[in-house]
Amino acid sequence: MKRDYHTLCDVYMVYPYDLQIHTCRSDGDYPLDTVLELAKTIGLKGLSITDHNLAVGVNAAAERAREKGFTAIAGVEISAKFQGVETHILGYSRQFNESILAAGLRQTLEGYDERSRKMVELVNRSGMAKLDFERMKKAKGEETCIVKYDIAYYLGPLIGQSRKDAQKLFDRGGPFFVPYGDWAMSPVQAVDLIHRSGGRAVLAHPGETAQKMGEPVFSDLLSTLLPGGLDGMEVTACKHTLEQNNRFAEYARKHQLLMTGGSDYHGDQHHPEIEMGAGGLTEEQFREFYAALV
C-alpha cells in the first residue's frame, strides 16, 4: 500500500543535531546513557537533553554527552499555560545557573505532583485499580515530579493495557484527566526564568501548539511572546509538515528569532512514531545557534 507522507516523521532523515530529546527523568522511556548510545548509533553529532521542568542535573547531562563525544547544549522544556492551553518553552544554555532555574521551577514540580496525586485518587475511587502515589514518588527520584506517563506505567499492567494506552485515560477527555492548576507559569514567565538562569528561550513545536490551541489563540501567544523576550522558535520539528517548517522559518527571519530544531524524541513506547534525529538542525544551522548561546 502506498504511504502518504505528511510530516518529517514520515519522510524520515537523520539531522546531525537534535535539540529536543527526553529521558526517563521526565517522560521518556530510557535513561540518559541509553539515549546517548542510540544517538551514537544513528550518527548524531550533537544534541540537547530537554527533560520537562527539571533543573538539577541539566548541566551534568550535557557534560555526560560531551564525554561520549557529542557537542551538547544544556536544555530544559518548561510546561506553561496560555489561555488555559498547555504551552512548552524550551531553554538552552552552555551552562545554566541551576540554582536559579530550580527555584523558579519548584512551584511547577510541586504542582505536577499535586495534579498527579489527584489523578491517582480518581483511579482509586473508580475501583479500576489501587495505586500508591508515594511508591511512585520514591521510585522516580529526587528533584523530579510524577507525570501521567509515570502513573500509566503502574496502571497499565493492572488493567491489561500498554503504558501508552493507559496514559490516554489521563488525557483531556479521559476519565482521570486533571487540568493544570494556578501553579502553572505563563509562557512569558518561563521565558524570564530561562533568561535569569543564563539561557535562551525558544517556543517548542509551534505547529503542534497552533493546532492544539487554534490559530486565533496561537496568534495571541506570539503577540505576547515577542515583546516578552522570546529568543527563538523550533522551526524544524518532527511533527511539522514541510509547509509548517517553511512558515515558521519565515516567521523567525521576519522577527529576527533564532531557529532551532528537534525531534521531541521520547522513546519507542511513549512516542513510537518519533525517531531521534527526525527533526533538528544542519551543521551550519547548529553553529549559528550555538554561537548565540550565553
Tab-separated table of C-alpha atoms in Angstrom:
chain	number	residue	atom	x	y	z
A	1	MET	CA	0.000	0.000	0.000
A	2	LYS	CA	1.339	3.413	-0.909
A	3	ARG	CA	2.097	5.572	2.111
A	4	ASP	CA	1.116	9.229	2.335
A	5	TYR	CA	3.918	11.442	3.615
A	6	HIS	CA	2.808	14.386	5.685
A	7	THR	CA	5.413	15.234	8.321
A	8	LEU	CA	9.143	14.949	8.923
A	9	CYS	CA	8.363	11.845	10.989
A	10	ASP	CA	7.123	10.243	7.756
A	11	VAL	CA	9.894	11.371	5.391
A	12	TYR	CA	12.474	10.202	7.888
A	13	MET	CA	16.036	11.504	7.714
A	14	VAL	CA	18.641	11.988	10.400
A	15	TYR	CA	19.606	15.569	11.136
A	16	PRO	CA	23.105	15.731	12.650
A	17	TYR	CA	21.923	17.861	15.580
A	18	ASP	CA	18.748	17.077	17.551
A	19	LEU	CA	17.888	19.698	20.159
A	20	GLN	CA	14.825	18.150	21.753
A	21	ILE	CA	15.335	14.749	23.370
A	22	HIS	CA	13.808	13.354	26.571
A	23	THR	CA	14.912	10.712	29.082
A	24	CYS	CA	13.098	8.776	31.792
A	25	ARG	CA	13.874	11.558	34.273
A	26	SER	CA	10.786	13.255	32.838
A	27	ASP	CA	8.530	11.275	30.496
A	28	GLY	CA	10.884	9.418	28.209
A	29	ASP	CA	11.393	5.664	28.107
A	30	TYR	CA	15.138	5.387	28.594
A	31	PRO	CA	17.891	6.587	30.923
A	32	LEU	CA	20.476	9.079	29.700
A	33	ASP	CA	23.225	6.631	28.779
A	34	THR	CA	20.834	4.504	26.719
A	35	VAL	CA	19.675	7.611	24.865
A	36	LEU	CA	23.275	8.614	24.177
A	37	GLU	CA	24.095	5.133	22.895
A	38	LEU	CA	21.189	5.358	20.463
A	39	ALA	CA	22.262	8.838	19.383
A	40	LYS	CA	25.735	7.498	18.653
A	41	THR	CA	24.303	4.563	16.710
A	42	ILE	CA	22.286	6.772	14.354
A	43	GLY	CA	25.166	9.192	13.852
A	44	LEU	CA	24.159	12.332	15.725
A	45	LYS	CA	26.951	14.876	16.146
A	46	GLY	CA	25.234	16.995	18.760
A	47	LEU	CA	22.141	17.117	20.935
A	48	SER	CA	20.322	18.628	23.869
A	49	ILE	CA	18.514	16.712	26.597
A	50	THR	CA	15.402	18.778	27.316
A	51	ASP	CA	13.583	16.951	30.093
A	52	HIS	CA	10.394	18.622	31.269
A	53	ASN	CA	10.664	21.090	34.159
A	54	LEU	CA	13.898	19.632	35.548
A	55	ALA	CA	16.698	21.924	36.679
A	56	VAL	CA	19.031	19.820	38.782
A	57	GLY	CA	21.268	17.777	36.524
A	58	VAL	CA	20.774	19.660	33.244
A	59	ASN	CA	24.417	20.718	33.098
A	60	ALA	CA	25.596	17.247	34.127
A	61	ALA	CA	23.533	15.655	31.341
A	62	ALA	CA	25.190	17.903	28.773
A	63	GLU	CA	28.612	17.149	30.229
A	64	ARG	CA	27.924	13.417	30.080
A	65	ALA	CA	27.020	13.792	26.405
A	66	ARG	CA	30.284	15.651	25.777
A	67	GLU	CA	32.188	12.816	27.440
A	68	LYS	CA	30.554	10.498	24.908
A	69	GLY	CA	31.825	12.643	22.039
A	70	PHE	CA	28.823	14.865	21.291
A	71	THR	CA	28.606	18.622	21.001
A	72	ALA	CA	25.994	19.143	23.697
A	73	ILE	CA	23.864	22.013	24.964
A	74	ALA	CA	22.216	22.040	28.381
A	75	GLY	CA	18.450	22.088	27.923
A	76	VAL	CA	15.072	22.141	29.639
A	77	GLU	CA	11.457	22.194	28.449
A	78	ILE	CA	9.161	24.214	30.696
A	79	SER	CA	5.442	23.436	30.788
A	80	ALA	CA	3.494	26.688	30.888
A	81	LYS	CA	-0.144	27.628	30.362
A	82	PHE	CA	-1.594	30.228	27.978
A	83	GLN	CA	-5.335	30.926	27.941
A	84	GLY	CA	-5.876	27.525	29.523
A	85	VAL	CA	-3.777	25.596	26.993
A	86	GLU	CA	-0.516	23.800	27.771
A	87	THR	CA	2.384	25.596	26.101
A	88	HIS	CA	6.021	24.484	26.092
A	89	ILE	CA	9.027	26.788	26.223
A	90	LEU	CA	12.485	25.342	25.624
A	91	GLY	CA	15.548	26.732	27.357
A	92	TYR	CA	19.120	26.310	26.127
A	93	SER	CA	22.438	27.314	27.637
A	94	ARG	CA	26.088	26.382	27.576
A	95	GLN	CA	25.886	26.366	31.380
A	96	PHE	CA	22.657	27.069	33.284
A	97	ASN	CA	22.578	28.565	36.747
A	98	GLU	CA	20.805	25.526	38.164
A	99	SER	CA	20.040	27.192	41.499
A	100	ILE	CA	18.019	29.956	39.852
A	101	LEU	CA	16.355	27.514	37.466
A	102	ALA	CA	15.469	25.098	40.274
A	103	ALA	CA	13.991	27.846	42.453
A	104	GLY	CA	11.852	29.035	39.557
A	105	LEU	CA	10.613	25.540	38.733
A	106	ARG	CA	9.866	24.484	42.302
A	107	GLN	CA	6.195	25.512	42.104
A	108	THR	CA	5.813	23.711	38.771
A	109	LEU	CA	7.237	20.454	40.140
A	110	GLU	CA	5.028	20.666	43.214
A	111	GLY	CA	2.037	21.471	41.020
A	112	TYR	CA	2.658	18.444	38.836
A	113	ASP	CA	2.863	16.228	41.905
A	114	GLU	CA	-0.393	17.701	43.215
A	115	ARG	CA	-2.072	17.109	39.853
A	116	SER	CA	-0.767	13.538	39.628
A	117	ARG	CA	-1.857	12.775	43.170
A	118	LYS	CA	-5.400	13.816	42.202
A	119	MET	CA	-5.236	11.552	39.148
A	120	VAL	CA	-4.200	8.619	41.320
A	121	GLU	CA	-7.069	9.378	43.695
A	122	LEU	CA	-9.514	9.332	40.766
A	123	VAL	CA	-8.219	5.923	39.692
A	124	ASN	CA	-8.501	4.539	43.210
A	125	ARG	CA	-12.018	5.891	43.698
A	126	SER	CA	-13.124	4.417	40.374
A	127	GLY	CA	-12.343	0.893	41.546
A	128	MET	CA	-10.351	0.192	38.387
A	129	ALA	CA	-7.141	-0.368	40.371
A	130	LYS	CA	-5.335	0.599	43.556
A	131	LEU	CA	-2.272	2.764	43.052
A	132	ASP	CA	0.245	4.112	45.561
A	133	PHE	CA	1.397	7.653	44.786
A	134	GLU	CA	4.136	7.623	47.422
A	135	ARG	CA	5.615	4.486	45.897
A	136	MET	CA	5.742	6.226	42.532
A	137	LYS	CA	7.371	9.283	44.050
A	138	LYS	CA	10.040	7.260	45.805
A	139	ALA	CA	10.865	5.320	42.648
A	140	LYS	CA	11.086	8.418	40.426
A	141	GLY	CA	13.803	10.068	42.476
A	142	GLU	CA	14.548	13.495	43.886
A	143	GLU	CA	14.239	16.781	42.006
A	144	THR	CA	11.678	15.264	39.628
A	145	CYS	CA	7.888	15.072	39.536
A	146	ILE	CA	5.262	12.462	38.774
A	147	VAL	CA	3.559	12.815	35.392
A	148	LYS	CA	0.707	10.895	33.807
A	149	TYR	CA	3.138	8.660	31.921
A	150	ASP	CA	4.532	7.523	35.271
A	151	ILE	CA	1.046	6.690	36.528
A	152	ALA	CA	0.358	4.761	33.327
A	153	TYR	CA	3.458	2.645	33.986
A	154	TYR	CA	1.835	1.289	37.144
A	155	LEU	CA	-1.760	1.228	35.914
A	156	GLY	CA	-1.226	-0.430	32.528
A	157	PRO	CA	-0.280	-3.930	33.765
A	158	LEU	CA	-3.166	-3.919	36.248
A	159	ILE	CA	-5.766	-3.356	33.547
A	160	GLY	CA	-4.120	-5.247	30.688
A	161	GLN	CA	-3.153	-2.203	28.655
A	162	SER	CA	0.105	-0.834	27.317
A	163	ARG	CA	1.612	2.141	29.077
A	164	LYS	CA	0.797	4.368	26.105
A	165	ASP	CA	-2.849	3.257	26.017
A	166	ALA	CA	-3.227	3.595	29.779
A	167	GLN	CA	-1.942	7.153	29.565
A	168	LYS	CA	-4.914	8.100	27.370
A	169	LEU	CA	-7.137	7.702	30.435
A	170	PHE	CA	-5.398	10.779	31.873
A	171	ASP	CA	-5.542	12.901	28.729
A	172	ARG	CA	-8.115	15.621	28.183
A	173	GLY	CA	-11.464	13.893	27.687
A	174	GLY	CA	-10.367	10.829	29.646
A	175	PRO	CA	-11.998	9.740	32.931
A	176	PHE	CA	-8.964	10.643	35.047
A	177	PHE	CA	-7.991	13.944	33.432
A	178	VAL	CA	-6.999	16.777	35.775
A	179	PRO	CA	-6.223	20.204	34.248
A	180	TYR	CA	-3.259	22.386	35.081
A	181	GLY	CA	-3.820	24.462	38.190
A	182	ASP	CA	-2.880	28.036	39.020
A	183	TRP	CA	0.627	26.765	39.741
A	184	ALA	CA	1.460	26.705	36.031
A	185	MET	CA	3.504	29.703	34.954
A	186	SER	CA	2.748	31.783	31.887
A	187	PRO	CA	4.948	31.461	28.784
A	188	VAL	CA	6.425	34.906	29.436
A	189	GLN	CA	7.295	33.864	32.988
A	190	ALA	CA	9.008	30.786	31.552
A	191	VAL	CA	10.991	32.982	29.162
A	192	ASP	CA	12.027	35.239	32.035
A	193	LEU	CA	13.124	32.295	34.176
A	194	ILE	CA	15.248	30.911	31.360
A	195	HIS	CA	16.882	34.301	30.853
A	196	ARG	CA	17.615	34.709	34.566
A	197	SER	CA	19.136	31.221	34.555
A	198	GLY	CA	21.503	32.121	31.738
A	199	GLY	CA	19.689	30.635	28.761
A	200	ARG	CA	17.903	31.386	25.516
A	201	ALA	CA	14.133	30.810	25.335
A	202	VAL	CA	12.536	29.043	22.369
A	203	LEU	CA	8.904	28.219	21.542
A	204	ALA	CA	8.655	24.426	21.214
A	205	HIS	CA	6.914	22.671	18.286
A	206	PRO	CA	4.866	25.713	17.185
A	207	GLY	CA	2.923	23.732	14.593
A	208	GLU	CA	1.604	21.309	17.189
A	209	THR	CA	0.920	24.200	19.565
A	210	ALA	CA	-1.034	26.114	16.915
A	211	GLN	CA	-3.146	23.049	16.163
A	212	LYS	CA	-3.826	22.439	19.843
A	213	MET	CA	-4.916	25.975	20.736
A	214	GLY	CA	-6.269	27.161	17.389
A	215	GLU	CA	-4.845	29.882	15.181
A	216	PRO	CA	-6.508	32.881	16.918
A	217	VAL	CA	-5.109	31.911	20.337
A	218	PHE	CA	-1.768	30.982	18.773
A	219	SER	CA	-1.597	34.438	17.216
A	220	ASP	CA	-2.246	35.932	20.657
A	221	LEU	CA	0.525	33.746	22.071
A	222	LEU	CA	3.050	35.021	19.542
A	223	SER	CA	1.934	38.603	20.115
A	224	THR	CA	2.575	38.062	23.822
A	225	LEU	CA	5.888	36.235	23.489
A	226	LEU	CA	7.611	38.603	21.072
A	227	PRO	CA	7.599	41.623	23.405
A	228	GLY	CA	8.069	39.188	26.296
A	229	GLY	CA	11.603	38.380	25.207
A	230	LEU	CA	11.280	35.176	23.177
A	231	ASP	CA	14.654	34.382	21.595
A	232	GLY	CA	13.807	31.656	19.131
A	233	MET	CA	11.419	29.189	17.546
A	234	GLU	CA	11.691	25.446	16.991
A	235	VAL	CA	11.354	25.618	13.240
A	236	THR	CA	12.302	22.072	12.235
A	237	ALA	CA	10.191	19.715	14.344
A	238	CYS	CA	9.423	16.073	13.647
A	239	LYS	CA	5.655	16.552	13.609
A	240	HIS	CA	5.805	19.585	11.329
A	241	THR	CA	4.872	19.393	7.689
A	242	LEU	CA	7.343	20.905	5.256
A	243	GLU	CA	4.891	23.762	4.826
A	244	GLN	CA	4.929	24.402	8.574
A	245	ASN	CA	8.721	24.356	8.605
A	246	ASN	CA	8.738	26.994	5.882
A	247	ARG	CA	6.077	29.037	7.653
A	248	PHE	CA	7.923	29.197	10.948
A	249	ALA	CA	11.310	29.736	9.320
A	250	GLU	CA	9.867	32.747	7.520
A	251	TYR	CA	8.323	33.997	10.765
A	252	ALA	CA	11.626	33.598	12.607
A	253	ARG	CA	13.532	35.503	9.935
A	254	LYS	CA	10.951	38.282	9.879
A	255	HIS	CA	11.134	38.764	13.648
A	256	GLN	CA	14.871	38.063	13.955
A	257	LEU	CA	14.383	34.959	16.087
A	258	LEU	CA	16.892	32.160	16.462
A	259	MET	CA	15.946	28.955	14.654
A	260	THR	CA	16.218	25.574	16.358
A	261	GLY	CA	15.077	22.064	15.564
A	262	GLY	CA	14.421	18.826	17.382
A	263	SER	CA	12.621	15.516	17.098
A	264	ASP	CA	10.911	15.577	20.525
A	265	TYR	CA	12.132	12.012	20.947
A	266	HIS	CA	10.722	10.181	23.993
A	267	GLY	CA	11.335	6.532	23.150
A	268	ASP	CA	9.850	3.579	21.307
A	269	GLN	CA	6.961	3.118	23.750
A	270	HIS	CA	5.818	6.643	24.532
A	271	HIS	CA	6.019	8.041	21.013
A	272	PRO	CA	6.913	5.209	18.615
A	273	GLU	CA	6.080	7.462	15.678
A	274	ILE	CA	9.003	9.782	16.508
A	275	GLU	CA	12.549	8.775	15.605
A	276	MET	CA	15.532	10.505	17.158
A	277	GLY	CA	17.078	12.869	14.617
A	278	ALA	CA	13.874	13.177	12.559
A	279	GLY	CA	13.794	16.859	13.498
A	280	GLY	CA	16.820	19.005	14.065
A	281	LEU	CA	19.460	21.252	12.552
A	282	THR	CA	22.087	21.047	9.867
A	283	GLU	CA	25.736	21.713	10.700
A	284	GLU	CA	25.514	25.334	9.552
A	285	GLN	CA	22.251	25.976	11.406
A	286	PHE	CA	23.614	24.476	14.603
A	287	ARG	CA	26.783	26.564	14.521
A	288	GLU	CA	24.714	29.713	14.106
A	289	PHE	CA	22.507	28.804	17.062
A	290	TYR	CA	25.396	27.685	19.256
A	291	ALA	CA	27.204	30.983	18.681
A	292	ALA	CA	24.167	32.844	20.051
A	293	LEU	CA	24.078	30.939	23.343
A	294	VAL	CA	25.061	32.542	26.613
